[in-house]
Every structure is written in C-alpha cells, then in structure tokens.
Amino acid sequence: MGNAESNAYQNHLSRFLPEEQTDIDGMFDTLSGSSGAAGAKNGKATKKTVTLAALQAYMREPLPEQMTVRLYNGMKSIDLTGKSSGPSEQIAKEQFVIFMSNLLKGNADEKITIIMRMISQTEGPVKGKQIQEFTEDLIMSLVHVLNYRKELKGWNLENTRDSASGVKALASQLLSELKLADGKKPVGPQLMETTFDQSVIEDWVYRVPQISTFLSVVIRQGFHVLHSLLDQAKDIINLVPGCKGIKGRGLISLFDIPSIIYINSHLPAELQHKWQLLFSSRVHGESFSQLCGHIVNKGPCIVILKDLDGYIFGGFASHSWEVKPQFQGDNRCFLFSVFPSLAVYTCTGYNDHYMYLNYGQQTMPNGLGMGGQHDYFGLWIDSDYGKGHSKAKPRCTTYNSPQLSAKENFTLDAMEVWAVGDLPESAVIKGKKSILDVDPEAQALLEMTGKSRQSDGLREPVEDDDDGAALEVPADSSDSLGRVCNRNRLWSRKDCRHRFT
C-alpha cells in the first residue's frame, strides 16, 4: 500500500475512538477467519480478506440475504488502487474500514458512491425502480434486525400490523422526495422509469435523513459493532419509542413498525422516547364518554383510527385534551395517514384550529376534531360514537391534508389513543388510583348502602409505570353505580355498566 493510500486509510481509521477501532478490528478478524482466507506469512491483518460467503454466513440471521449482498457490493466498490478496472471479489481490511467510516461517520458526499453501488452493481445512473427496491430492502432490514436484536422496546411483530405494507408505504414516502435537477418530482409509473444520476441521489440522501440513519442502524445492529457506545445513541435512542400499555391485552395495534418509526420522527424531540396506550375501542369499548374519560388531561397524544373501508389515519395533539367548546393546541400538531399511503401533514399557519374536544353542549358541535372548522374538520369523530368525517376540498385549511378517509363521511371500525412522552404528574397519580381511592364521600356512600368494596380485581393491568387503571366500582352494586358515575360528568350509567359487567 502506497504512502498516499496508507495516509487515507489512517485518516478513516482515526475517525473511530480506540474502543471503536477495537470493535471493528474484532469484527473483521471474525469475518476473515470464517472466510478461510489465510493471511500472509508475516501475519499482517491487512492481508486478510472477507468473502461474500463469509459475510452471508455471519449475517444469516441478523439481516435478510438481499441486504447482505448490497452491503458486500458497497464494500467491494471502494477502490484502493485508484483504478476502476478489475475490482477484487474479496474485501480487504482497508475497504472494510473505509466502508464503515464513510457510512457511519461520513457526510452525504462520502456515502453516495457506496450507496450507488448498493443500489446497482453497475456504474452510472440508476432507475427509480432500482431505488425503490433498495429502499424497501433497507426498511425491511431495519425492522428485521431491530426485532432480531430485541431493540423494538415493547413493540413486536405480533402486537402491530403486518409490516409488509408498512415497508412499501414508507419506501414510497421517502421516494416521493426524489427531485430531478430541474426541481421536478416524478411520481407513480413515471418515477419507476425515470433515470437518476449520482448528484440527484446525493441530494436525496442529504435531504432525507432516514436513509443514512437506517443504514447506520442496519450496519451497527447487523454486525453488532459500535452498538453499545454513546455515539450510537443518537441513531437509535428515539428511532423506536418505548411501548407501554399493550402488553398482556391481546391487542394488535393499528400501527405497523415502519409507520411508528416515521410518525415518531415528526414528534417534538422531547416526546419521542415513549408511547403509552390510553384508549383502544377494542379494549375499552365503543363509547365517546369512555374515550374522553381515558384521554383528558393526559398530555400530548396521538389519535389513530381505521374506517370500515380499511383506511388508517389520525393526528398528533400537542397539548392535553380538554373538554371545552374552543380550539386548543399549537402549531406542533399535525395530521397523518398510515394506509393506503404514509404521510404527515403539518400546519399551514392559515388558522389555529389545531384540536377540539367537546361533549354535552347543545349549541356547539360535540366530538373530537382536528383542523378545518366546525362541521368541516380535517379529522372528526362525532360524540355519537362510530360516525366521523374528513373533509378537504381540495385541502384542509389548517394542515393542508387531503381527505384522509375512504369516504368523506365514514364509519369508524377501530380507534386508539397513545400518550407520547412522559405523562403529566397528575395523570400518573390519578392513574394509580380509582375514583373511590380519591373520593372518601363516594366510598362512604357505598358503606352506608351496605355494599362492600369489591373492586380490587377490576383494575386494568399496570405495566411498570403504565397508566391504565380503570374507574373502580363494585361489580354487584347497581344502586350506587349510577351515583358514582354521575360524580364524573363524562360517564353515563350505561357506559359504566358496559365497562364493568
């Protein structure tokens, strides 16, 4: 290796901390040992090489095979001789280190040549179809390796929607940011057949940070290198939020893993570390008062719902929901769709109609809404639970969102509400207690009627710091049931019976 080449290699090596260098050296030794490629007689590690077969053997479980081949092609593309002719089929130590350096530590310019070879083995421009296949492989590998390494933080492939459609939806969303030199964005079949040169792909990688982040996580978690060091935290710590409240309920969320990752990336940074289930129509029942009782004053929330046509969509509420006949929230709120397409629609600044929750009023609309205006919301769930609308002709004024549901007026199939970030302290305290814990008068009322307190077994399961406690009432007390329920204006006698019988 010449002096210039040696200096370039040392420069790449110097990007890594000593413990990181040890990690990478150990991984290369493992791979080159399993390849059966003997080192030179003088024993220099730089003479060892890695074959595709060795890489495939090591990555058989952590990554899908097609991504392993793409990683190999990326390593092989690194030119150590300064000549483009006759690249070796075996990966030298220098190539391995430069590959790691550029993809984990480099800028878009340093990453792009490798990414181009991961997209296509042949040099030159690439078709949109090839970029789509690469992006889908990348997202699928991300989900696969996080599941394999048990890094999904309480989510799993059993308690979420099938990720296959989510992979395609997220890939399509990221590809929608591809922009030609003249500024045009090809779409649909035209996108698949359009040819993109390296400068366009470089611009795309620069503007769409998910590509670099996903690659970094796939490499770190796939090779199991640098995964325990602080430098890695910025890539993965908030990539997937911790999941609370779904364990043990037999519930399959309306979200899939790719959509969780994408929606979470649009939340304020301080809210990205945890999601906690507050309400599910499949767990808590199909009742608007149940919905209000579980989500009011619980901090920022994500609302997601599915209509009877299978469309899945929702919104992020930046403030605690409060029952009042005025709009609430701020410009951090947004609407989103998950299926059939994945997209986020942020505020336009046209008005401040971010979020609305009202119940029991005769003169104002009763229901939950986001964006638009009264009787013409971007997203609306009526207090007559099960009915809703998404009106946008052509776009919602608040969020510039299109019609999110299949039909303008839709019928609700399922709904979930997730608190994001840490619950307010008041909600945590209340969540551990029932109305009888905090209301001595209600408890005394039961004792006066001769009814014993039999509700300890009725609480919903508490998962760590999970806020899931139910309203606590005696299961056999019909006379006192309505009185206790009436102490909370949001709960009707019918709702309480539905919940606890």
C-alpha positions as semicolon CSV with decimal commas, in nm:
position;residue;x (nm);y (nm);z (nm)
1;M;0,000;0,000;0,000
2;G;0,147;0,333;-0,106
3;N;0,201;0,625;0,127
4;A;-0,097;0,820;-0,008
5;E;-0,323;0,518;0,025
6;S;-0,184;0,444;0,371
7;N;-0,248;0,802;0,483
8;A;-0,606;0,790;0,350
9;Y;-0,666;0,462;0,536
10;Q;-0,522;0,606;0,859
11;N;-0,743;0,914;0,822
12;H;-1,051;0,692;0,804
13;L;-0,930;0,483;1,097
14;S;-0,871;0,794;1,307
15;R;-1,242;0,879;1,291
16;F;-1,309;0,597;1,534
17;L;-1,237;0,607;1,906
18;P;-0,987;0,347;2,033
19;E;-1,267;0,124;2,164
20;E;-1,448;0,158;1,830
21;Q;-1,134;0,058;1,642
22;T;-1,109;-0,250;1,862
23;D;-1,473;-0,332;1,783
24;I;-1,417;-0,302;1,407
25;D;-1,085;-0,491;1,415
26;G;-1,252;-0,775;1,602
27;M;-1,539;-0,792;1,355
28;F;-1,306;-0,800;1,055
29;D;-1,097;-1,074;1,215
30;T;-1,413;-1,277;1,279
31;L;-1,531;-1,238;0,920
32;S;-1,192;-1,301;0,761
33;G;-1,134;-1,604;0,983
34;S;-1,465;-1,758;0,884
35;S;-1,391;-1,692;0,515
36;G;-1,092;-1,922;0,528
37;A;-0,876;-1,658;0,363
38;A;-0,532;-1,701;0,507
39;G;-0,320;-1,403;0,592
40;A;0,025;-1,352;0,452
41;K;0,314;-1,547;0,606
42;N;0,420;-1,244;0,803
43;G;0,076;-1,249;0,972
44;K;-0,026;-0,894;0,887
45;A;-0,401;-0,844;0,941
46;T;-0,417;-0,619;0,636
47;K;-0,361;-0,923;0,415
48;K;-0,672;-1,097;0,538
49;T;-0,985;-1,069;0,327
50;V;-1,360;-1,128;0,359
51;T;-1,565;-1,317;0,102
52;L;-1,934;-1,286;0,023
53;A;-1,987;-1,638;0,155
54;A;-1,831;-1,545;0,491
55;L;-2,046;-1,233;0,512
56;Q;-2,360;-1,433;0,430
57;A;-2,274;-1,696;0,690
58;Y;-2,233;-1,433;0,963
59;M;-2,543;-1,233;0,862
60;R;-2,774;-1,530;0,801
61;E;-2,997;-1,446;1,099
62;P;-2,945;-1,072;1,169
63;L;-3,020;-0,948;0,814
64;P;-3,214;-1,059;0,504
65;E;-2,982;-1,202;0,241
66;Q;-3,051;-0,931;-0,018
67;M;-2,924;-0,662;0,222
68;T;-2,611;-0,865;0,298
69;V;-2,536;-0,876;-0,076
70;R;-2,593;-0,499;-0,101
71;L;-2,350;-0,436;0,188
72;Y;-2,093;-0,659;0,017
73;N;-2,134;-0,468;-0,311
74;G;-2,086;-0,142;-0,122
75;M;-1,761;-0,266;0,032
76;K;-1,637;-0,405;-0,298
77;S;-1,697;-0,069;-0,471
78;I;-1,428;0,102;-0,263
79;D;-1,128;0,149;-0,492
80;L;-0,794;0,107;-0,318
81;T;-0,580;0,128;-0,632
82;G;-0,717;0,446;-0,781
83;K;-0,820;0,245;-1,085
84;S;-1,174;0,146;-1,173
85;S;-1,079;-0,174;-1,354
86;G;-1,082;-0,521;-1,206
87;P;-1,219;-0,485;-0,852
88;S;-1,142;-0,784;-0,630
89;E;-1,419;-1,023;-0,525
90;Q;-1,273;-1,028;-0,175
91;I;-1,292;-0,744;0,074
92;A;-0,963;-0,615;0,218
93;K;-0,932;-0,468;0,567
94;E;-0,885;-0,121;0,418
95;Q;-1,210;-0,150;0,223
96;F;-1,397;-0,269;0,530
97;V;-1,270;0,021;0,744
98;I;-1,338;0,286;0,476
99;F;-1,688;0,141;0,423
100;M;-1,759;0,172;0,797
101;S;-1,601;0,516;0,814
102;N;-1,796;0,664;0,524
103;L;-2,138;0,519;0,612
104;L;-2,118;0,566;0,989
105;K;-1,910;0,885;1,013
106;G;-1,915;1,044;0,670
107;N;-2,120;1,314;0,502
108;A;-2,357;1,266;0,206
109;D;-2,074;1,315;-0,044
110;E;-1,869;1,036;0,118
111;K;-2,165;0,799;0,141
112;I;-2,302;0,842;-0,208
113;T;-2,058;0,628;-0,411
114;I;-2,116;0,335;-0,176
115;I;-2,494;0,382;-0,178
116;M;-2,495;0,397;-0,560
117;R;-2,322;0,056;-0,571
118;M;-2,565;-0,078;-0,312
119;I;-2,849;0,033;-0,540
120;S;-2,690;-0,110;-0,857
121;Q;-2,373;-0,310;-0,920
122;T;-2,312;-0,130;-1,248
123;E;-2,175;0,223;-1,261
124;G;-2,377;0,513;-1,394
125;P;-2,732;0,644;-1,345
126;V;-2,999;0,426;-1,181
127;K;-3,371;0,380;-1,244
128;G;-3,638;0,478;-0,996
129;K;-3,741;0,113;-0,973
130;Q;-3,390;0,021;-0,851
131;I;-3,400;0,295;-0,587
132;Q;-3,740;0,169;-0,473
133;E;-3,608;-0,188;-0,435
134;F;-3,306;-0,065;-0,238
135;T;-3,522;0,149;-0,008
136;E;-3,769;-0,133;0,058
137;D;-3,480;-0,371;0,133
138;L;-3,331;-0,115;0,371
139;I;-3,655;-0,062;0,566
140;M;-3,732;-0,434;0,576
141;S;-3,378;-0,499;0,705
142;L;-3,419;-0,229;0,969
143;V;-3,737;-0,389;1,106
144;H;-3,582;-0,737;1,083
145;V;-3,259;-0,654;1,267
146;L;-3,430;-0,449;1,540
147;N;-3,666;-0,741;1,601
148;Y;-3,377;-0,990;1,595
149;R;-3,168;-0,784;1,839
150;K;-3,475;-0,725;2,061
151;E;-3,448;-0,348;2,017
152;L;-3,819;-0,277;1,946
153;K;-3,872;-0,163;2,307
154;G;-4,201;-0,335;2,384
155;W;-4,334;-0,337;2,029
156;N;-4,311;-0,660;1,832
157;L;-4,430;-0,814;1,507
158;E;-4,722;-0,978;1,689
159;N;-4,875;-0,670;1,857
160;T;-4,857;-0,446;1,547
161;R;-4,997;-0,457;1,194
162;D;-4,812;-0,663;0,936
163;S;-4,503;-0,465;0,842
164;A;-4,504;-0,568;0,474
165;S;-4,747;-0,294;0,367
166;G;-4,577;-0,050;0,603
167;V;-4,238;-0,115;0,438
168;K;-4,380;-0,031;0,096
169;A;-4,568;0,274;0,227
170;L;-4,259;0,419;0,399
171;A;-4,041;0,349;0,094
172;S;-4,292;0,529;-0,129
173;Q;-4,297;0,824;0,110
174;L;-3,916;0,854;0,111
175;L;-3,900;0,814;-0,267
176;S;-4,151;1,096;-0,310
177;E;-3,866;1,329;-0,209
178;L;-3,658;1,238;-0,515
179;K;-3,616;1,556;-0,716
180;L;-3,460;1,597;-1,060
181;A;-3,208;1,871;-1,137
182;D;-3,488;2,092;-1,276
183;G;-3,679;2,061;-0,949
184;K;-3,950;1,828;-1,081
185;K;-4,062;1,530;-0,873
186;P;-4,168;1,236;-1,089
187;V;-4,448;1,024;-0,942
188;G;-4,611;0,687;-0,996
189;P;-4,509;0,481;-1,301
190;Q;-4,308;0,776;-1,430
191;L;-4,091;0,764;-1,115
192;M;-4,015;0,396;-1,167
193;E;-3,884;0,454;-1,520
194;T;-3,704;0,783;-1,458
195;T;-3,322;0,773;-1,462
196;F;-3,142;0,944;-1,175
197;D;-2,772;1,033;-1,176
198;Q;-2,542;1,035;-0,877
199;S;-2,586;1,405;-0,798
200;V;-2,962;1,362;-0,766
201;I;-2,922;1,062;-0,534
202;E;-2,669;1,255;-0,326
203;D;-2,915;1,544;-0,291
204;W;-3,187;1,295;-0,189
205;V;-2,967;1,130;0,076
206;Y;-2,879;1,475;0,211
207;R;-3,244;1,588;0,232
208;V;-3,391;1,258;0,356
209;P;-3,201;1,178;0,678
210;Q;-3,384;0,847;0,727
211;I;-3,168;0,681;0,458
212;S;-2,843;0,747;0,646
213;T;-2,999;0,673;0,985
214;F;-3,148;0,342;0,869
215;L;-2,819;0,239;0,707
216;S;-2,629;0,323;1,024
217;V;-2,863;0,116;1,242
218;V;-2,864;-0,177;0,997
219;I;-2,481;-0,182;0,995
220;R;-2,435;-0,134;1,370
221;Q;-2,703;-0,383;1,468
222;G;-2,632;-0,624;1,182
223;F;-2,258;-0,651;1,251
224;H;-2,320;-0,584;1,621
225;V;-2,046;-0,321;1,629
226;L;-2,044;0,020;1,800
227;H;-2,395;-0,062;1,924
228;S;-2,318;-0,003;2,292
229;L;-2,126;0,323;2,257
230;L;-2,261;0,674;2,316
231;D;-2,202;0,771;1,952
232;Q;-2,465;0,517;1,853
233;A;-2,733;0,656;2,083
234;K;-2,822;0,944;1,854
235;D;-2,915;0,696;1,579
236;I;-3,137;0,458;1,771
237;I;-3,238;0,602;2,106
238;N;-3,554;0,766;1,971
239;L;-3,583;0,579;1,642
240;V;-3,839;0,346;1,802
241;P;-4,029;0,477;2,106
242;G;-4,076;0,259;2,412
243;C;-4,420;0,094;2,414
244;K;-4,634;0,086;2,728
245;G;-4,986;-0,037;2,794
246;I;-5,031;-0,301;2,524
247;K;-4,866;-0,598;2,694
248;G;-5,098;-0,876;2,801
249;R;-5,405;-0,733;2,630
250;G;-5,401;-0,945;2,315
251;L;-5,432;-0,626;2,112
252;I;-5,290;-0,575;1,764
253;S;-5,223;-0,203;1,716
254;L;-5,339;-0,008;1,411
255;F;-4,975;0,095;1,368
256;D;-4,703;-0,110;1,198
257;I;-4,334;-0,077;1,287
258;P;-4,236;0,141;0,984
259;S;-4,523;0,384;1,048
260;I;-4,434;0,406;1,419
261;I;-4,077;0,499;1,321
262;Y;-4,193;0,756;1,066
263;I;-4,463;0,923;1,280
264;N;-4,233;0,928;1,583
265;S;-3,966;1,115;1,384
266;H;-4,213;1,404;1,336
267;L;-4,288;1,445;1,707
268;P;-4,107;1,705;1,918
269;A;-3,776;1,550;2,029
270;E;-3,873;1,553;2,397
271;L;-4,175;1,331;2,325
272;Q;-4,009;1,066;2,108
273;H;-3,888;0,827;2,379
274;K;-4,217;0,665;2,486
275;W;-4,572;0,590;2,368
276;Q;-4,834;0,473;2,616
277;L;-5,173;0,332;2,522
278;L;-5,453;0,536;2,677
279;F;-5,755;0,414;2,483
280;S;-5,844;0,137;2,242
281;S;-6,201;0,084;2,124
282;R;-6,124;-0,288;2,115
283;V;-6,022;-0,287;2,482
284;H;-6,228;-0,011;2,643
285;G;-6,541;-0,029;2,432
286;E;-6,700;0,183;2,160
287;S;-6,811;0,482;2,361
288;F;-6,731;0,852;2,330
289;S;-6,751;0,904;2,705
290;Q;-6,508;0,614;2,752
291;L;-6,277;0,785;2,504
292;C;-6,295;1,117;2,688
293;G;-6,251;0,952;3,026
294;H;-5,924;0,791;2,916
295;I;-5,758;1,077;2,724
296;V;-5,846;1,403;2,901
297;N;-5,553;1,573;3,078
298;K;-5,301;1,304;2,981
299;G;-5,053;1,526;2,795
300;P;-4,971;1,521;2,421
301;C;-5,137;1,232;2,236
302;I;-5,153;1,051;1,904
303;V;-5,501;0,960;1,781
304;I;-5,520;0,685;1,517
305;L;-5,830;0,529;1,366
306;K;-5,942;0,290;1,096
307;D;-6,259;0,330;0,891
308;L;-6,469;0,043;0,761
309;D;-6,301;0,074;0,421
310;G;-5,962;-0,004;0,577
311;Y;-5,812;0,345;0,559
312;I;-5,591;0,423;0,862
313;F;-5,520;0,783;0,963
314;G;-5,502;1,017;1,262
315;G;-5,342;1,318;1,422
316;F;-5,094;1,438;1,683
317;A;-5,229;1,664;1,957
318;S;-4,950;1,872;2,112
319;H;-5,142;1,955;2,431
320;S;-5,356;1,764;2,676
321;W;-5,711;1,715;2,552
322;E;-5,958;1,928;2,747
323;V;-6,336;1,919;2,715
324;K;-6,435;2,271;2,616
325;P;-6,607;2,441;2,319
326;Q;-6,289;2,613;2,197
327;F;-5,997;2,510;1,976
328;Q;-5,679;2,408;2,156
329;G;-5,318;2,315;2,081
330;D;-5,043;2,485;1,881
331;N;-4,859;2,461;1,551
332;R;-4,675;2,143;1,650
333;C;-4,997;1,948;1,587
334;F;-5,028;1,755;1,262
335;L;-5,250;1,509;1,077
336;F;-5,122;1,190;0,915
337;S;-5,222;0,890;0,708
338;V;-5,085;0,537;0,753
339;F;-5,278;0,335;0,493
340;P;-5,309;0,321;0,195
341;S;-5,031;0,581;0,197
342;L;-4,797;0,708;0,468
343;A;-4,770;1,086;0,504
344;V;-4,759;1,366;0,762
345;Y;-4,942;1,697;0,711
346;T;-4,814;1,989;0,917
347;C;-4,966;2,327;0,994
348;T;-5,013;2,586;0,722
349;G;-5,047;2,890;0,950
350;Y;-5,382;2,973;0,789
351;N;-5,568;2,937;1,121
352;D;-5,523;2,798;1,472
353;H;-5,789;2,528;1,459
354;Y;-5,545;2,263;1,573
355;M;-5,754;2,042;1,806
356;Y;-6,104;2,042;1,951
357;L;-6,287;1,826;2,207
358;N;-6,640;1,897;2,327
359;Y;-6,912;1,694;2,498
360;G;-7,258;1,760;2,637
361;Q;-7,313;2,101;2,474
362;Q;-7,633;2,193;2,290
363;T;-7,505;2,496;2,100
364;M;-7,161;2,374;1,984
365;P;-7,052;2,059;1,795
366;N;-6,987;1,762;2,025
367;G;-6,697;1,539;1,929
368;L;-6,322;1,527;1,870
369;G;-6,179;1,723;1,578
370;M;-5,854;1,842;1,426
371;G;-5,812;2,107;1,156
372;G;-6,059;2,290;0,933
373;Q;-6,366;2,434;1,102
374;H;-6,690;2,332;1,271
375;D;-6,879;2,076;1,062
376;Y;-6,589;2,071;0,815
377;F;-6,294;1,918;1,002
378;G;-5,985;1,761;0,854
379;L;-6,050;1,483;1,106
380;W;-6,370;1,447;1,309
381;I;-6,507;1,180;1,545
382;D;-6,865;1,253;1,644
383;S;-6,988;1,217;2,003
384;D;-7,240;0,980;1,851
385;Y;-6,957;0,728;1,855
386;G;-6,888;0,547;1,531
387;K;-6,955;0,838;1,297
388;G;-6,691;1,072;1,158
389;H;-6,579;1,279;0,863
390;S;-6,266;1,401;0,689
391;K;-6,350;1,699;0,471
392;A;-6,099;1,865;0,243
393;K;-6,198;2,025;-0,086
394;P;-5,930;2,027;-0,202
395;R;-5,725;2,053;0,122
396;C;-5,778;2,109;0,494
397;T;-5,706;2,477;0,565
398;T;-5,520;2,407;0,890
399;Y;-5,295;2,117;0,783
400;N;-5,310;2,113;0,400
401;S;-5,417;1,750;0,428
402;P;-5,635;1,575;0,169
403;Q;-5,939;1,369;0,260
404;L;-5,790;1,104;0,491
405;S;-6,078;0,855;0,494
406;A;-6,204;0,649;0,200
407;K;-6,537;0,834;0,208
408;E;-6,589;1,190;0,328
409;N;-6,837;1,070;0,591
410;F;-6,707;0,745;0,733
411;T;-6,797;0,478;0,984
412;L;-6,535;0,403;1,247
413;D;-6,401;0,047;1,272
414;A;-6,136;0,090;1,545
415;M;-5,959;0,369;1,730
416;E;-5,654;0,408;1,956
417;V;-5,508;0,699;2,151
418;W;-5,143;0,696;2,262
419;A;-4,987;0,938;2,510
420;V;-4,641;1,039;2,388
421;G;-4,353;1,133;2,614
422;D;-4,394;1,126;2,991
423;L;-4,743;1,152;3,136
424;P;-4,817;1,465;3,341
425;E;-4,755;1,402;3,711
426;S;-5,123;1,449;3,790
427;A;-5,219;1,178;3,539
428;V;-4,965;0,935;3,685
429;I;-5,103;0,983;4,037
430;K;-5,464;0,950;3,923
431;G;-5,378;0,651;3,708
432;K;-5,270;0,451;4,012
433;K;-5,598;0,519;4,193
434;S;-5,966;0,486;4,128
435;I;-6,240;0,736;4,196
436;L;-6,305;0,560;4,529
437;D;-5,940;0,593;4,632
438;V;-5,953;0,970;4,599
439;D;-6,319;1,036;4,688
440;P;-6,393;0,942;5,053
441;E;-6,753;1,060;5,011
442;A;-6,814;0,808;4,734
443;Q;-6,659;0,531;4,944
444;A;-6,873;0,629;5,245
445;L;-7,181;0,621;5,023
446;L;-7,111;0,258;4,943
447;E;-7,061;0,170;5,308
448;M;-7,394;0,337;5,401
449;T;-7,576;0,121;5,143
450;G;-7,421;-0,189;5,297
451;K;-7,211;-0,271;4,990
452;S;-6,857;-0,394;5,041
453;R;-6,573;-0,271;4,823
454;Q;-6,505;-0,549;4,570
455;S;-6,319;-0,362;4,300
456;D;-5,956;-0,451;4,359
457;G;-5,972;-0,715;4,088
458;L;-6,125;-0,478;3,835
459;R;-5,825;-0,256;3,773
460;E;-5,663;-0,283;3,433
461;P;-5,315;-0,436;3,442
462;V;-5,040;-0,189;3,532
463;E;-4,726;-0,230;3,323
464;D;-4,429;-0,071;3,502
465;D;-4,531;0,297;3,515
466;D;-4,826;0,230;3,287
467;D;-5,129;0,450;3,336
468;G;-5,408;0,204;3,277
469;A;-5,620;0,200;3,592
470;A;-5,993;0,176;3,536
471;L;-6,269;0,360;3,718
472;E;-6,323;0,145;4,027
473;V;-6,677;0,047;4,129
474;P;-6,828;-0,257;4,299
475;A;-6,931;-0,516;4,041
476;D;-7,254;-0,603;4,224
477;S;-7,371;-0,257;4,327
478;S;-7,641;-0,143;4,084
479;D;-7,796;0,130;4,303
480;S;-7,473;0,302;4,392
481;L;-7,326;0,253;4,041
482;G;-7,517;0,538;3,880
483;R;-7,445;0,773;4,169
484;V;-7,071;0,713;4,149
485;C;-7,074;0,750;3,772
486;N;-7,271;1,073;3,791
487;R;-6,996;1,226;4,002
488;N;-6,791;1,229;3,678
489;R;-6,980;1,426;3,415
490;L;-6,818;1,235;3,131
491;W;-6,951;0,895;3,235
492;S;-7,308;0,775;3,193
493;R;-7,480;0,491;3,379
494;K;-7,486;0,292;3,053
495;D;-7,111;0,342;2,999
496;C;-7,025;0,224;3,349
497;R;-7,232;-0,090;3,311
498;H;-7,066;-0,159;2,973
499;R;-6,722;-0,126;3,125
500;F;-6,763;-0,329;3,438
501;T;-7,011;-0,604;3,363
